mmCIF file of C-alpha atoms in Angstrom:
data_model
loop_
_atom_site.group_PDB
_atom_site.id
_atom_site.type_symbol
_atom_site.label_atom_id
_atom_site.label_comp_id
_atom_site.label_asym_id
_atom_site.label_seq_id
_atom_site.Cartn_x
_atom_site.Cartn_y
_atom_site.Cartn_z
ATOM 1 C CA MET A 42 -28.213 90.845 9.717
ATOM 2 C CA ILE A 43 -28.530 92.436 12.797
ATOM 3 C CA CYS A 44 -29.975 96.158 11.357
ATOM 4 C CA MET A 45 -32.428 93.674 9.694
ATOM 5 C CA LEU A 46 -33.869 92.069 12.475
ATOM 6 C CA TYR A 47 -34.385 95.486 14.329
ATOM 7 C CA ARG A 48 -34.810 97.649 11.354
ATOM 8 C CA ARG A 49 -39.008 99.144 11.508
ATOM 9 C CA GLY A 50 -40.512 100.108 8.330
ATOM 10 C CA PRO A 51 -40.996 99.702 4.659
ATOM 11 C CA THR A 52 -38.159 102.810 4.191
ATOM 12 C CA PRO A 53 -35.124 102.828 5.566
ATOM 13 C CA PRO A 54 -34.639 106.216 7.846
ATOM 14 C CA SER A 55 -32.375 109.301 7.100
ATOM 15 C CA PHE A 56 -29.361 110.027 8.406
ATOM 16 C CA GLU A 57 -31.305 112.177 11.514
ATOM 17 C CA GLU A 58 -33.539 109.756 12.382
ATOM 18 C CA LEU A 59 -30.910 106.689 12.260
ATOM 19 C CA VAL A 60 -28.665 108.903 15.178
ATOM 20 C CA VAL A 61 -31.253 109.304 17.519
ATOM 21 C CA ASN A 62 -33.561 105.709 16.297
ATOM 22 C CA THR A 63 -29.866 103.929 17.145
ATOM 23 C CA PHE A 64 -28.861 105.958 20.404
ATOM 24 C CA LEU A 65 -30.837 108.039 21.646
ATOM 25 C CA ARG A 66 -34.019 105.678 22.213
ATOM 26 C CA PRO A 67 -34.420 103.478 25.082
ATOM 27 C CA ALA A 68 -35.810 100.994 22.396
ATOM 28 C CA SER A 69 -32.777 100.747 20.679
ATOM 29 C CA LEU A 70 -30.726 99.221 23.244
ATOM 30 C CA PRO A 71 -31.291 95.721 22.564
ATOM 31 C CA PHE A 72 -29.647 96.536 19.533
ATOM 32 C CA LEU A 73 -26.898 98.238 20.316
ATOM 33 C CA ILE A 74 -25.883 95.326 23.108
ATOM 34 C CA VAL A 75 -26.505 92.931 19.881
ATOM 35 C CA GLY A 76 -24.422 94.985 17.861
ATOM 36 C CA VAL A 77 -21.494 95.038 19.952
ATOM 37 C CA GLY A 78 -22.428 91.220 20.760
ATOM 38 C CA ALA A 79 -21.294 90.073 17.732
ATOM 39 C CA GLY A 80 -19.207 92.896 17.461
ATOM 40 C CA GLY A 81 -16.903 91.122 19.977
ATOM 41 C CA LEU A 82 -17.081 88.304 18.475
ATOM 42 C CA PHE A 83 -15.414 89.227 15.256
ATOM 43 C CA ALA A 84 -12.892 91.297 16.799
ATOM 44 C CA PRO A 85 -10.475 88.741 17.941
ATOM 45 C CA PHE A 86 -10.523 86.557 14.456
ATOM 46 C CA ALA A 87 -10.998 89.125 12.277
ATOM 47 C CA PHE A 88 -6.788 90.966 14.912
ATOM 48 C CA SER A 89 -5.832 87.674 14.217
ATOM 49 C CA ILE A 90 -5.896 87.241 10.410
ATOM 50 C CA GLY A 91 -4.677 91.182 9.860
ATOM 51 C CA THR A 92 -2.031 91.495 12.582
ATOM 52 C CA VAL A 93 0.669 89.628 10.670
ATOM 53 C CA SER A 94 -1.228 89.182 7.032
ATOM 54 C CA ILE A 95 -1.800 93.209 6.248
ATOM 55 C CA PRO A 96 1.516 94.350 6.573
ATOM 56 C CA MET A 97 3.059 91.653 5.054
ATOM 57 C CA PRO A 98 3.065 92.012 1.258
ATOM 58 C CA ALA A 99 4.730 95.681 1.984
ATOM 59 C CA ASP A 100 7.528 93.897 2.977
ATOM 60 C CA ARG A 101 8.041 90.387 1.116
ATOM 61 C CA PRO A 102 5.905 90.933 -1.657
ATOM 62 C CA LYS A 103 6.343 86.933 -3.289
ATOM 63 C CA VAL A 104 4.062 85.970 0.232
ATOM 64 C CA ASP A 105 0.531 84.838 -1.013
ATOM 65 C CA THR A 106 -2.367 85.693 0.811
ATOM 66 C CA ILE A 107 -3.308 82.468 2.480
ATOM 67 C CA THR A 108 0.394 82.097 3.661
ATOM 68 C CA ALA A 109 0.302 85.678 4.975
ATOM 69 C CA ILE A 110 -3.827 85.186 7.305
ATOM 70 C CA VAL A 111 -1.664 81.380 8.459
ATOM 71 C CA THR A 112 1.375 82.920 9.060
ATOM 72 C CA SER A 113 -0.776 86.280 11.522
ATOM 73 C CA GLY A 114 -3.037 83.311 12.847
ATOM 74 C CA ARG A 115 0.097 82.019 13.868
ATOM 75 C CA ALA A 116 2.897 84.925 15.690
ATOM 76 C CA VAL A 117 -0.986 85.973 17.881
ATOM 77 C CA GLN A 118 -0.921 82.449 19.109
ATOM 78 C CA ASP A 119 2.937 82.048 19.978
ATOM 79 C CA ASN A 120 2.639 85.356 20.989
ATOM 80 C CA PRO A 121 -0.396 85.171 23.938
ATOM 81 C CA GLY A 122 0.646 87.897 26.185
ATOM 82 C CA PRO A 123 1.687 90.834 24.065
ATOM 83 C CA MET A 124 -1.167 90.385 21.139
ATOM 84 C CA PRO A 125 -4.255 91.770 23.604
ATOM 85 C CA LEU A 126 -2.019 94.680 24.420
ATOM 86 C CA TRP A 127 -1.734 95.174 21.491
ATOM 87 C CA ALA A 128 -5.327 94.967 20.165
ATOM 88 C CA VAL A 129 -6.249 96.951 22.793
ATOM 89 C CA LEU A 130 -3.697 99.643 21.962
ATOM 90 C CA VAL A 131 -4.767 99.804 18.566
ATOM 91 C CA VAL A 132 -8.175 100.160 19.148
ATOM 92 C CA ALA A 133 -7.462 102.664 22.361
ATOM 93 C CA ILE A 134 -6.024 105.048 19.370
ATOM 94 C CA THR A 135 -7.979 104.470 16.293
ATOM 95 C CA GLY A 136 -10.273 105.211 19.318
ATOM 96 C CA LEU A 137 -8.869 108.443 19.732
ATOM 97 C CA GLY A 138 -9.863 110.353 15.631
ATOM 98 C CA PRO A 139 -13.353 110.676 16.420
ATOM 99 C CA ALA A 140 -12.592 112.477 19.584
ATOM 100 C CA THR A 141 -10.421 115.137 16.877
ATOM 101 C CA ALA A 142 -12.599 115.466 14.398
ATOM 102 C CA HIS A 143 -10.931 112.084 12.574
ATOM 103 C CA LEU A 144 -8.290 114.589 11.263
ATOM 104 C CA GLY A 145 -5.686 113.096 13.765
ATOM 105 C CA LEU A 146 -6.981 110.060 12.549
ATOM 106 C CA ALA A 147 -5.868 110.483 9.004
ATOM 107 C CA ILE A 148 -2.248 112.469 10.329
ATOM 108 C CA VAL A 149 -1.375 110.259 13.077
ATOM 109 C CA THR A 150 -2.805 107.741 14.035
ATOM 110 C CA VAL A 151 -3.029 105.523 10.956
ATOM 111 C CA PRO A 152 0.674 106.102 9.569
ATOM 112 C CA VAL A 153 2.117 105.537 13.612
ATOM 113 C CA ILE A 154 -0.366 102.058 14.569
ATOM 114 C CA GLY A 155 0.257 100.603 10.431
ATOM 115 C CA HIS A 156 4.193 102.146 10.340
ATOM 116 C CA ALA A 157 4.664 100.353 14.022
ATOM 117 C CA THR A 158 2.117 96.647 12.669
ATOM 118 C CA TRP A 159 5.224 96.894 9.585
ATOM 119 C CA HIS A 160 7.759 96.363 12.447
ATOM 120 C CA ALA A 161 5.904 93.907 14.293
ATOM 121 C CA CYS A 162 5.085 92.016 11.228
ATOM 122 C CA ARG A 163 9.904 92.692 10.687
ATOM 123 C CA ASP A 164 10.054 90.752 14.262
ATOM 124 C CA LEU A 165 7.727 88.734 14.875
ATOM 125 C CA VAL A 166 7.689 86.584 11.110
ATOM 126 C CA PRO A 167 11.689 85.564 10.474
ATOM 127 C CA ASP A 168 12.640 86.099 6.952
ATOM 128 C CA PRO A 169 12.035 82.773 4.016
ATOM 129 C CA ALA A 170 14.964 80.520 3.607
ATOM 130 C CA PRO A 171 15.570 81.853 -0.464
ATOM 131 C CA ALA A 172 13.568 77.544 -1.053
ATOM 132 C CA GLU A 173 10.249 78.990 0.388
ATOM 133 C CA LEU A 174 9.788 81.633 -1.938
ATOM 134 C CA GLY A 175 10.238 78.913 -4.321
ATOM 135 C CA HIS A 176 13.395 80.596 -4.891
ATOM 136 C CA ALA A 177 16.713 77.784 -5.512
ATOM 137 C CA PRO A 178 20.545 78.954 -4.808
ATOM 138 C CA THR A 179 21.537 78.514 -8.335
ATOM 139 C CA ALA A 180 24.556 76.530 -7.708
ATOM 140 C CA ALA A 181 22.108 73.993 -6.184
ATOM 141 C CA VAL A 182 20.150 73.683 -9.726
ATOM 142 C CA PRO A 183 21.735 70.701 -12.662
ATOM 143 C CA PRO A 184 21.538 72.084 -15.190
ATOM 144 C CA GLU A 185 19.177 71.293 -17.949
ATOM 145 C CA PRO A 186 19.833 68.060 -20.395
ATOM 146 C CA ALA A 187 20.252 68.536 -23.928
ATOM 147 C CA GLY A 188 16.310 68.573 -25.185
ATOM 148 C CA ALA A 189 14.279 69.714 -21.848
ATOM 149 C CA PRO A 190 11.153 71.646 -21.812
ATOM 150 C CA SER A 191 12.347 74.846 -21.320
ATOM 151 C CA ALA A 192 10.806 76.908 -17.931
ATOM 152 C CA GLY A 193 6.578 77.471 -18.457
ATOM 153 C CA GLU A 194 6.110 74.303 -20.342
ATOM 154 C CA PRO A 195 5.138 71.214 -18.674
ATOM 155 C CA ARG A 196 6.891 68.024 -18.537
ATOM 156 C CA ALA A 197 6.673 64.997 -19.996
ATOM 157 C CA ARG A 198 5.856 62.164 -17.615
#
C-alpha cells in the first residue's frame, strides 16, 4: 500500500530506476520514513509470534500452529529483558549478510541463528505433559466396554 501511494506513473519502473528513485532522490525521503516506520510497527509483532513458533514444529511435531504462536507470544512477554536483546542481535547479525554479498548469510548466519533459536525454544518452553498432547498414560485409560465404538467412530449421546 505504501508503494502504491508513493509510486508515480502508469507503469512500474525498471530495477535501476527503482533503486535511483527510492534511495538517491531527496523526494523519496517521505517514502523511506513511512516505510521504515511501518516496518518498525510490524517488526515487534512479527518477532513476538515467530520467536518460538518457528522452531517449535521441529522439536514438537504434534503442536499445532496456533498453540505455537500463542506460546511464542507468551515466551516473549515472560522474558522482557532478554527478548529485545535477542531481537537486536538477530537484526544485527542478519544485517551483516549484504556486507558479505549474502554468502555469509547463507553459510553462517541463518544456520547459526536457526540453531540458537531452536535452543531458545527448548530452554523457554517446557516439555508438555503427555495429557496436553492428547496422550493419556496407558495405565490410566480404562478398557473399552464390549460393543463400544472403536477409535475414530463417533459416540452416541
